[in-house]
Short mmCIF file of C-alpha atoms and ligand atoms in Angstrom, two decimals:
data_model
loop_
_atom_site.label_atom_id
_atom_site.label_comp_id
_atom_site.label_asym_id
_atom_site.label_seq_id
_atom_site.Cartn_x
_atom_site.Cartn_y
_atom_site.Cartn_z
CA UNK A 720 -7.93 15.93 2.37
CA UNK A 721 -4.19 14.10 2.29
CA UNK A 722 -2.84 12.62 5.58
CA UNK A 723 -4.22 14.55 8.63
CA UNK A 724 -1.50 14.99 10.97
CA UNK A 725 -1.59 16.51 14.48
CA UNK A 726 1.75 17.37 16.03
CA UNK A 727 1.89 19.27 19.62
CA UNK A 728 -1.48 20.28 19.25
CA UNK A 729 -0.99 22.21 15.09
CA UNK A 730 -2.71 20.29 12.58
CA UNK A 731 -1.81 20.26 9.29
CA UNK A 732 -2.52 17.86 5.95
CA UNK A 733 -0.13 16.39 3.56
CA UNK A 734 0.47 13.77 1.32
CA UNK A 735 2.08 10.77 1.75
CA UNK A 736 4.52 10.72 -0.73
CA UNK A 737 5.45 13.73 -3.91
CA UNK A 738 8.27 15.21 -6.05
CA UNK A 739 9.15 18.60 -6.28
CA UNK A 740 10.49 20.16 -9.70
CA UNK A 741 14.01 19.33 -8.80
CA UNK A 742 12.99 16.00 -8.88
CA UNK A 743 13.70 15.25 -5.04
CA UNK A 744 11.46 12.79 -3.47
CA UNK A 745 9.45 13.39 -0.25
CA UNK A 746 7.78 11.09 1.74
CA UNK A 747 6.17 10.62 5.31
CA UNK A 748 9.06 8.27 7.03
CA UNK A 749 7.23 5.54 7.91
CA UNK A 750 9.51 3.50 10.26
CA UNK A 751 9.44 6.62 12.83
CA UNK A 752 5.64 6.42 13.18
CA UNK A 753 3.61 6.40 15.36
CA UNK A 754 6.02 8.10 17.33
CA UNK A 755 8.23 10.53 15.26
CA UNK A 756 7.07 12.52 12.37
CA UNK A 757 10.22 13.20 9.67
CA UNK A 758 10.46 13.53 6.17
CA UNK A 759 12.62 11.20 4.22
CA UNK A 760 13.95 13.37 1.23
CA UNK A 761 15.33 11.50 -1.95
CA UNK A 762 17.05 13.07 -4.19
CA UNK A 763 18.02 10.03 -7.10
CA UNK A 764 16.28 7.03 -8.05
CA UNK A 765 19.36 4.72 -6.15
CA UNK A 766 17.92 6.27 -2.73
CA UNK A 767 14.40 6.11 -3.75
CA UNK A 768 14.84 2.44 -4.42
CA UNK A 769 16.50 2.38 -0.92
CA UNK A 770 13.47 3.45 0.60
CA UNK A 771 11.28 1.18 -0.45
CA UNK A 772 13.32 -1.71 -0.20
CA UNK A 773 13.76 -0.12 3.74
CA UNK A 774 10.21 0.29 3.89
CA UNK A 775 10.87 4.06 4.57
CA UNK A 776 8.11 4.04 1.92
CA UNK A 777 5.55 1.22 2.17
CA UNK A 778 2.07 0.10 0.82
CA UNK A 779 1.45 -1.46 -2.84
CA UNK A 780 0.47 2.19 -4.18
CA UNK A 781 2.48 4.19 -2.21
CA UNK A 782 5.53 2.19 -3.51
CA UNK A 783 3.80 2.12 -7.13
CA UNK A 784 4.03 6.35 -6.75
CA UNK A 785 6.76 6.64 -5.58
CA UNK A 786 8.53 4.09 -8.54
CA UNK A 787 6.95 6.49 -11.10
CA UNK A 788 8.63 9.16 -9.16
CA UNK A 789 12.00 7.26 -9.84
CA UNK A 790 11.88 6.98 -13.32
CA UNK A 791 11.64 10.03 -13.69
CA UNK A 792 14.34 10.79 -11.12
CA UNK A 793 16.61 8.40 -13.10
CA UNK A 794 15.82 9.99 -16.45
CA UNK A 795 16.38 13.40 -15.00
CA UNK A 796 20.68 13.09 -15.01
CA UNK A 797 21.32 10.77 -18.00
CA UNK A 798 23.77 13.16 -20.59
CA UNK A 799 23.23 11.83 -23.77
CA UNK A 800 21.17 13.37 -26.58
CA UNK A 801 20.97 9.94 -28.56
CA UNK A 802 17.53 8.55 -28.16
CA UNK A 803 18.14 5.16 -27.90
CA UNK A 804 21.06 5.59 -25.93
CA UNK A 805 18.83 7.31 -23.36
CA UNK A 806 16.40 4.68 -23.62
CA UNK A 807 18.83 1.84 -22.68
CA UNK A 808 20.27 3.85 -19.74
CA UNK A 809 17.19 5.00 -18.14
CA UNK A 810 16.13 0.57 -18.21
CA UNK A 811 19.53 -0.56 -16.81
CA UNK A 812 19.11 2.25 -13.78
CA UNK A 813 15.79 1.37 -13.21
CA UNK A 814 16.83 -2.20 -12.44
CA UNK A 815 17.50 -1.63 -8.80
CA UNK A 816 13.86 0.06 -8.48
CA UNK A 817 12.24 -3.06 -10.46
CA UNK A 818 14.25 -5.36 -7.51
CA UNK A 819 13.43 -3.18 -4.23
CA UNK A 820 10.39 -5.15 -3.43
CA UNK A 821 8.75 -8.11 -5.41
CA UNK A 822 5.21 -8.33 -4.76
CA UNK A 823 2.98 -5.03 -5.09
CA UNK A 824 2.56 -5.09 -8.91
CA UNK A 825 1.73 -1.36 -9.14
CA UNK A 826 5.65 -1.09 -8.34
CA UNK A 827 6.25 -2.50 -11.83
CA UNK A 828 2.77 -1.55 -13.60
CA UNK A 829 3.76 2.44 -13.10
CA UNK A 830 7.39 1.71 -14.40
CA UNK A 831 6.11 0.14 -17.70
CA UNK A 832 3.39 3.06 -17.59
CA UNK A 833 6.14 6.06 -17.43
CA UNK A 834 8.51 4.32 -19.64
CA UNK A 835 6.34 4.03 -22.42
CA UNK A 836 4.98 7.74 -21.89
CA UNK A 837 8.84 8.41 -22.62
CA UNK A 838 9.03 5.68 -25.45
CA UNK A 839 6.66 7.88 -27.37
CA UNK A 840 8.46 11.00 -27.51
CA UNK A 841 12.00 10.26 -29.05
CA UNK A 842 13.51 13.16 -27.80
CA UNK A 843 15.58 13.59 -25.24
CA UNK A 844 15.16 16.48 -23.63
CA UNK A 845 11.47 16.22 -24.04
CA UNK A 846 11.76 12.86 -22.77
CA UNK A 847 12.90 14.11 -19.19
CA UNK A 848 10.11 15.83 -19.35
CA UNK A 849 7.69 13.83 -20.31
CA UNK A 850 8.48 11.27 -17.44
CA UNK A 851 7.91 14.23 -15.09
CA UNK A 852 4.56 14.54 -15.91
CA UNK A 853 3.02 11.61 -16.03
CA UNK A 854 4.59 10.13 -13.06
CA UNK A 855 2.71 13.50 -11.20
CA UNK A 856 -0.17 12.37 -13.25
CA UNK A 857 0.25 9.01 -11.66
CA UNK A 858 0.12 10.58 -8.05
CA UNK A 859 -3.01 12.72 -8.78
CA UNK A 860 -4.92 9.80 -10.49
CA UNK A 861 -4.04 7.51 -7.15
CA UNK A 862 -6.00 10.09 -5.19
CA UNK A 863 -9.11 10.17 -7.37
CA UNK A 864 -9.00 6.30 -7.60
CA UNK A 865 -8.77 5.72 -3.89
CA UNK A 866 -11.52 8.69 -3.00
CA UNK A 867 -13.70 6.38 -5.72
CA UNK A 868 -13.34 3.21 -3.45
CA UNK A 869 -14.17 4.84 -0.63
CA UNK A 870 -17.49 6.25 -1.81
CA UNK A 871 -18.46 2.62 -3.25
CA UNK A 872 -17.02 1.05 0.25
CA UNK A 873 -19.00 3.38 2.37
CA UNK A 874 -21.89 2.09 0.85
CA UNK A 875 -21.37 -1.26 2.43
CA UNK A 876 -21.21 -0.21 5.93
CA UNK A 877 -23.85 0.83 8.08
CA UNK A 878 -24.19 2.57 11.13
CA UNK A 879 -23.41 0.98 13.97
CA UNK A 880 -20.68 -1.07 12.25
CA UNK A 881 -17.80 -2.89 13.72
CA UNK A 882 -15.60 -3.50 11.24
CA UNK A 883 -11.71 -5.00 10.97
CA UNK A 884 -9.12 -4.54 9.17
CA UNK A 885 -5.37 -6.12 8.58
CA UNK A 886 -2.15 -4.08 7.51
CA UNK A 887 -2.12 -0.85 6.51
CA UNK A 888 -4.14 0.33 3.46
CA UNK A 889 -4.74 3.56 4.65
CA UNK A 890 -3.49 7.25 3.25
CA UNK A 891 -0.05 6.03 4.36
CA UNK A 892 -0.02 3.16 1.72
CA UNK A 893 -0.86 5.33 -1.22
CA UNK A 894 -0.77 9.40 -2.16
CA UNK A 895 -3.65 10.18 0.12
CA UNK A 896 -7.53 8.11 1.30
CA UNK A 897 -6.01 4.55 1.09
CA UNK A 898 -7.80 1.87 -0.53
CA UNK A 899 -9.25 -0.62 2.99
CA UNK A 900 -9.69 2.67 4.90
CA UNK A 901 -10.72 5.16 2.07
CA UNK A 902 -14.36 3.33 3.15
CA UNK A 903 -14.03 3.48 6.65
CA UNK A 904 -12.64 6.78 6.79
CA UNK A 905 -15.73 7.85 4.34
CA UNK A 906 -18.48 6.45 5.99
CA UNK A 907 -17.35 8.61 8.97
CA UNK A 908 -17.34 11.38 6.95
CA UNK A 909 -21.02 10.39 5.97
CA UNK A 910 -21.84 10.76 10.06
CA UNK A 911 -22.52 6.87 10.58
CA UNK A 912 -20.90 5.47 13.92
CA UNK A 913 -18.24 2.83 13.18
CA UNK A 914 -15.95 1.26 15.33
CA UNK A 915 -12.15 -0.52 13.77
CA UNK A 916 -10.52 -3.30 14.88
CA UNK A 917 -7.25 -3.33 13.85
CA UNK A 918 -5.02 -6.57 13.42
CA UNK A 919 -1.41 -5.39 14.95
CA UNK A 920 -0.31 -7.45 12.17
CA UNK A 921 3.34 -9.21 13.06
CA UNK A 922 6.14 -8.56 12.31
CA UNK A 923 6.24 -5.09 11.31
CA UNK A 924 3.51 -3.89 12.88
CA UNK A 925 1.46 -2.22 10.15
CA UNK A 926 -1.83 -2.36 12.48
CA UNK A 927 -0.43 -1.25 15.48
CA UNK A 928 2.01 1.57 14.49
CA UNK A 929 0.74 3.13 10.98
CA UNK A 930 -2.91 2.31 10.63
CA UNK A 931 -4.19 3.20 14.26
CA UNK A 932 -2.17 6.20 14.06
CA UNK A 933 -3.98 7.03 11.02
CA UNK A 934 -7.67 6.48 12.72
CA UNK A 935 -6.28 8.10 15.45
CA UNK A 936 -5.66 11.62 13.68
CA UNK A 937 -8.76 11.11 12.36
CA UNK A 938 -10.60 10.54 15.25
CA UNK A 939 -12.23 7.33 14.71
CA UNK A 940 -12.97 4.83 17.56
CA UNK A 941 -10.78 2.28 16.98
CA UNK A 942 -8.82 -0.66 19.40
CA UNK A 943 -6.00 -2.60 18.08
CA UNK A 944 -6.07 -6.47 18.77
CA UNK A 945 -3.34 -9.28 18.84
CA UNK A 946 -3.50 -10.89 15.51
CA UNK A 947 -4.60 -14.08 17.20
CA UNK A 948 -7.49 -12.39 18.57
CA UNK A 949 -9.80 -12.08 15.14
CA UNK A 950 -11.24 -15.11 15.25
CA UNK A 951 -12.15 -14.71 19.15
CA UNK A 952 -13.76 -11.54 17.98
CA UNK A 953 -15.69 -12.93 15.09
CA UNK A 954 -17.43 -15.77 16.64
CA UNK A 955 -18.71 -13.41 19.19
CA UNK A 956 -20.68 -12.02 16.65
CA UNK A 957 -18.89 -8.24 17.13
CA UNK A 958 -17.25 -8.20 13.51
CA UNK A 959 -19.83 -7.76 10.44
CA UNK A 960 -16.73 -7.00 7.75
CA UNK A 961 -13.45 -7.54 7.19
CA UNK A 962 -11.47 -5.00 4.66
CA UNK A 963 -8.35 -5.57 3.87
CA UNK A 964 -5.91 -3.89 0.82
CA UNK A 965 -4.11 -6.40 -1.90
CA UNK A 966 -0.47 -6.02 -3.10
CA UNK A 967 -1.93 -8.62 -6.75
CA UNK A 968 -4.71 -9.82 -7.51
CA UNK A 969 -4.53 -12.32 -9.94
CA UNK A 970 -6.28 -12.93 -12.94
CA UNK A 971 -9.25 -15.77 -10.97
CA UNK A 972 -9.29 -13.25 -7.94
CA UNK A 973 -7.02 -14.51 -5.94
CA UNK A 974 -5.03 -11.99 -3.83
CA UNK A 975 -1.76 -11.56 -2.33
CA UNK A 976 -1.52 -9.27 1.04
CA UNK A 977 0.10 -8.58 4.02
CA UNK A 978 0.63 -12.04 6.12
CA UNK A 979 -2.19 -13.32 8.06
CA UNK A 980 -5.02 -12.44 5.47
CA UNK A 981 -5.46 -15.84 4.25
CA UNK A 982 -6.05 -17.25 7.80
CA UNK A 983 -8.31 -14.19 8.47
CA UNK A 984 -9.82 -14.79 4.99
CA UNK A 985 -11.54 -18.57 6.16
CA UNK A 986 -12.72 -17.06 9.80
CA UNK A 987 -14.53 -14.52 7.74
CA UNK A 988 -16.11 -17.41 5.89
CA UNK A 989 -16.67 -19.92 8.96
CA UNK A 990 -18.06 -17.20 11.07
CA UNK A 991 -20.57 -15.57 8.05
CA UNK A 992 -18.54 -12.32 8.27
CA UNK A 993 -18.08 -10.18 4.66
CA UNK A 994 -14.80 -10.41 3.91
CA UNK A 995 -14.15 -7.16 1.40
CA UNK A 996 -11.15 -6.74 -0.18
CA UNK A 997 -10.18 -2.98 -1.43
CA UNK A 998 -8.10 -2.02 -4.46
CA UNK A 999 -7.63 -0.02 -7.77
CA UNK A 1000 -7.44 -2.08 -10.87
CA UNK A 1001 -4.06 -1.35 -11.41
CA UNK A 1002 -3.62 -4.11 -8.46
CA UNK A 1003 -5.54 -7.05 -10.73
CA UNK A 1004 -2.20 -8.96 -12.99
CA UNK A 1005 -3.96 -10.60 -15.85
CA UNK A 1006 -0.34 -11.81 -16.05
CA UNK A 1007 -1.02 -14.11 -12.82
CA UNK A 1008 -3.55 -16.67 -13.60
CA UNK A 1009 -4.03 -17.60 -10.13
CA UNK A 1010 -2.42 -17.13 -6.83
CA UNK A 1011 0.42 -19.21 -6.91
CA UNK A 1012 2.41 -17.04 -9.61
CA UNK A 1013 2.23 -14.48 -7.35
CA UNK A 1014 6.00 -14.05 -6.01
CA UNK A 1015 5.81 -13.86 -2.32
CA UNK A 1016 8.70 -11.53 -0.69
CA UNK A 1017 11.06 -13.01 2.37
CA UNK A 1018 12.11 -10.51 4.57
CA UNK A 1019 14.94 -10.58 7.34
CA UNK A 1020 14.28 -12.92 9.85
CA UNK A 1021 15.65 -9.87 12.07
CA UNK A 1022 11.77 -8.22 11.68
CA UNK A 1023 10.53 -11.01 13.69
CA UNK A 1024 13.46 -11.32 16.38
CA UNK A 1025 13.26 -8.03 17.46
CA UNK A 1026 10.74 -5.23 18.07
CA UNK A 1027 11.08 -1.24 18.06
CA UNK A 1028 9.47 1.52 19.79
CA UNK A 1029 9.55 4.43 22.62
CA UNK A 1030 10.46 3.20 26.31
CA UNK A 1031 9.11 4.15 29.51
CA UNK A 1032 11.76 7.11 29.24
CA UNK A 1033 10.58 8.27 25.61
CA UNK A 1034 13.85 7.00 24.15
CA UNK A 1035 13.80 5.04 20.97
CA UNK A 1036 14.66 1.31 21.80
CA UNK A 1037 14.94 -1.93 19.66
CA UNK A 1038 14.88 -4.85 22.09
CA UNK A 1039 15.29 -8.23 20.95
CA UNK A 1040 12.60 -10.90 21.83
CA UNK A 1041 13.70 -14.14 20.22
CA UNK A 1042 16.35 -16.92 21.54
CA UNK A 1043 19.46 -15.84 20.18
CA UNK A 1044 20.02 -19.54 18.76
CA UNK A 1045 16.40 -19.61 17.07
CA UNK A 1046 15.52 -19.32 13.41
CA UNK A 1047 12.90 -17.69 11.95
CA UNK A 1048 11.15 -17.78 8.55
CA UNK A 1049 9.47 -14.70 7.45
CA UNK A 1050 7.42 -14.22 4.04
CA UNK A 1051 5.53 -10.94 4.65
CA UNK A 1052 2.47 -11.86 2.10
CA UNK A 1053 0.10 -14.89 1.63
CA UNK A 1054 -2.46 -16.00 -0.92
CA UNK A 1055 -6.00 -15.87 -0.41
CA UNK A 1056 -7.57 -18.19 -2.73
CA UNK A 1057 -10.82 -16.15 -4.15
CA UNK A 1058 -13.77 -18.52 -2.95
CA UNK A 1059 -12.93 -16.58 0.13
CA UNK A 1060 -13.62 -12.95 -0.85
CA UNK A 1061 -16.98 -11.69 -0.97
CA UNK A 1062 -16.57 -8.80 -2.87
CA UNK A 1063 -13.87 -6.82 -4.13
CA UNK A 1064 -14.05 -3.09 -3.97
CA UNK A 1065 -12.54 -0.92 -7.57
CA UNK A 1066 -12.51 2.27 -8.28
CA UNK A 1067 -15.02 1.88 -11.36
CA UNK A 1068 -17.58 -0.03 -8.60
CA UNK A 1069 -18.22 -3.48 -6.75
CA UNK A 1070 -17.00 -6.65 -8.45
CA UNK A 1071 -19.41 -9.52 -7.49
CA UNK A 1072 -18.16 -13.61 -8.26
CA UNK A 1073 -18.11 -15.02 -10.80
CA UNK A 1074 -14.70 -13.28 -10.62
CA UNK A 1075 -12.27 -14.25 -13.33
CA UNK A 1076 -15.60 -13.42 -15.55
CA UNK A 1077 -16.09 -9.93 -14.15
CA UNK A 1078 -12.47 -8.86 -13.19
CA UNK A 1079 -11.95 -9.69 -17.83
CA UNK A 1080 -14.92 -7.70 -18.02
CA UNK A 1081 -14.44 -4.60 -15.86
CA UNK A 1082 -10.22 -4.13 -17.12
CA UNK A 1083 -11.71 -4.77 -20.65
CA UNK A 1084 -14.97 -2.53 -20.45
CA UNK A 1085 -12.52 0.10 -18.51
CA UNK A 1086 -10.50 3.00 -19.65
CA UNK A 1087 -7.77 0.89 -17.68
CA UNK A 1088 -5.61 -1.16 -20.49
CA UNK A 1089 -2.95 -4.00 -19.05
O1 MRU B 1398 4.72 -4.73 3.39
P1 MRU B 1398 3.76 -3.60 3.13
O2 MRU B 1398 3.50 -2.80 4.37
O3 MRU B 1398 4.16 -2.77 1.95
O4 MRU B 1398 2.43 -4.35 2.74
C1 MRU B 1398 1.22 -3.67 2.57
C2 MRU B 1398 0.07 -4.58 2.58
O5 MRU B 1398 0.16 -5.76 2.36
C3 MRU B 1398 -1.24 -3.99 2.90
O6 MRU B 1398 -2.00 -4.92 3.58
C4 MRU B 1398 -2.05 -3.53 1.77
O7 MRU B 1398 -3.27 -4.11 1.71
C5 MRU B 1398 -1.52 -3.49 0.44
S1 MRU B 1398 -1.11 -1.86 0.24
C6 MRU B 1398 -2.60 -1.14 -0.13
#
């Protein structure tokens, strides 16, 4: 399975994002797509934190991963045999992973989940170890969980299907499958006929670059539409579900993702349109006890200024669009509050409303522990 990539005709598959024995990180650049295919290689936990801060890395599980990866990257060079020692130096240089990117909880979830792997051991040397493996375990478990949502997704589409999505919660967001496409990209595996829309989805361009480059290599019909265009789109009648990814889910269901899904969230609802919302329990904070203590990340006002891509003469350009005088405000995530969502899709099945009642129920009842 993994990311299916075709370059100058070869195809290959590989994951988004691993760590070899050394400890170096790989991962699929994702600022060069749809146009360049590179590998970013990382070899400490400063650069690692770099990338996902530069979005080099991006996605709420990719970036989860890839922060288990760091841990044990940053555990990997400390020299001193004293436990606690160890202990207090692999928190402090995990600091500048825990501040790389606010929002996607399974950033700081897979931390905790790593460091207390470690905690257990009270050896050093095993220690380093130790952190190794079950940040790998972390990587292989994302894959099973996301294949899982897309085989309880696909059961809500049907042939014939037009269905949109927001973002990008595809293979490139996580290890491999994706959480809002693992169903999409399923139920074409299944044979039925389904046709995308995807949201461009300002400023960064998640839609447009990452996620229709995805449906592209695999070879589903897809068109990418201004985000202004949903709602044009929906009260035609065309769209019969909306799936969409989450960066938190708090504890009553509401969610936090990419920009825009809030507004998309209430055309859903006014036009009768499912609005789905895809992710792996790890993503639910029973922290959060609704939407607003969800911290919302501000990025550079430069995202929205300018624009990147290929010219006319294949040469990479970044070309400024804005006023140079103008302003700009840019939070990159939004709250949907969860009267909106019709259903959200887990890796352990469908959770129906009342939410806060079965989201308690299903982290409880699961092998999943917060
Ligand atoms: O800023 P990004 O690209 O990391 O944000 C990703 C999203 O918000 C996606 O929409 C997604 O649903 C969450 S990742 C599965």
């Amino acid at each position: 399975m993994h990311v299916r990539v075709k370059i100058d005709g070869n195809e290959m598959e590989i994951r988004t994002v691993w760590m070899e024995e050394n400890r170096v990180v790989k991962m699929i650049d994702q600022r060069k797509l749809p146009h360049r295919f590179e590998i970013f290689e990382s070899p400490d936990h400063k650069t690692t934190a770099f990338a996902i801060k530069e979005m080099i890395v991006r996605g709420a599980g990719a970036i989860g991963v890839v922060a288990a990866f760091a841990v044990a990257q940053a555990a990997n060079t400390i020299r001193t045999s004293n436990f606690e020692e160890f202990m207090k130096e692999l928190n402090n240089r995990l600091d500048v992973v825990r501040a790389s990117r606010p929002t996607a909880v399974s950033l700081f979830y897979n931390i905790n989940r790593v460091l207390s792997a470690v905690r257990k051991c009270g050896n050093v040397d095993e220690a380093k170890d130790v952190a190794y493996d079950e940040a790998q375990r972390i990587a292989e478990e994302s894959v099973e969980i996301c294949r899982k949502i897309g085989e309880f997704g696909a059961e809500l589409i049907n042939d014939g299907d037009t269905v949109l999505t927001h973002c990008n919660a595809g293979a490139l967001a996580f290890v491999d499958w994706g959480t809002a496409l693992a169903p999409i990209r399923m139920a074409h595996y299944q044979g039925k006929e389904i046709k995308v829309l995807v949201d461009e989805t300002r400023p960064w361009l998640q839609g447009a670059r990452l996620t229709a480059w995805e449906l592209e290599m695999e070879g589903i019909e897809h068109y990418i539409i201004s985000d202004g265009a949903a709602g044009y789109f929906m009260r035609k009648g065309f769209i019969r579900s909306v799936f969409v990814g989450a960066d938190r889910i708090a504890a009553n269901g509401d969610v936090a993702n990419k920009i825009g899904t809030y507004s998309l969230a209430i055309l859903a609802k006014t036009n009768n349109v499912n609005f789905y919302v895809a992710a792996p329990l790890e993503t639910f904070d029973l922290n959060c006890p609704n939407g607003d203590n969800i911290p919302i990340e501000e990025r550079s006002e430069d995202e929205i200024f300018y624009v990147w891509g290929l010219d006319d003469e294949g040469a990479w350009r970044r070309v400024r669009i804005a006023p140079f005088g103008s302003r700009a405000h840019n939070p990159v995530f939004d709250v949907t509050p969860h009267e909106y969502v019709t259903l959200f899709i887990t890796e352990k099945g469908l959770v129906k409303p009342p939410f806060k009642e079965n989201i308690q129920l299903l982290i409880r009842g699961g092998s999943h522990k917060k």
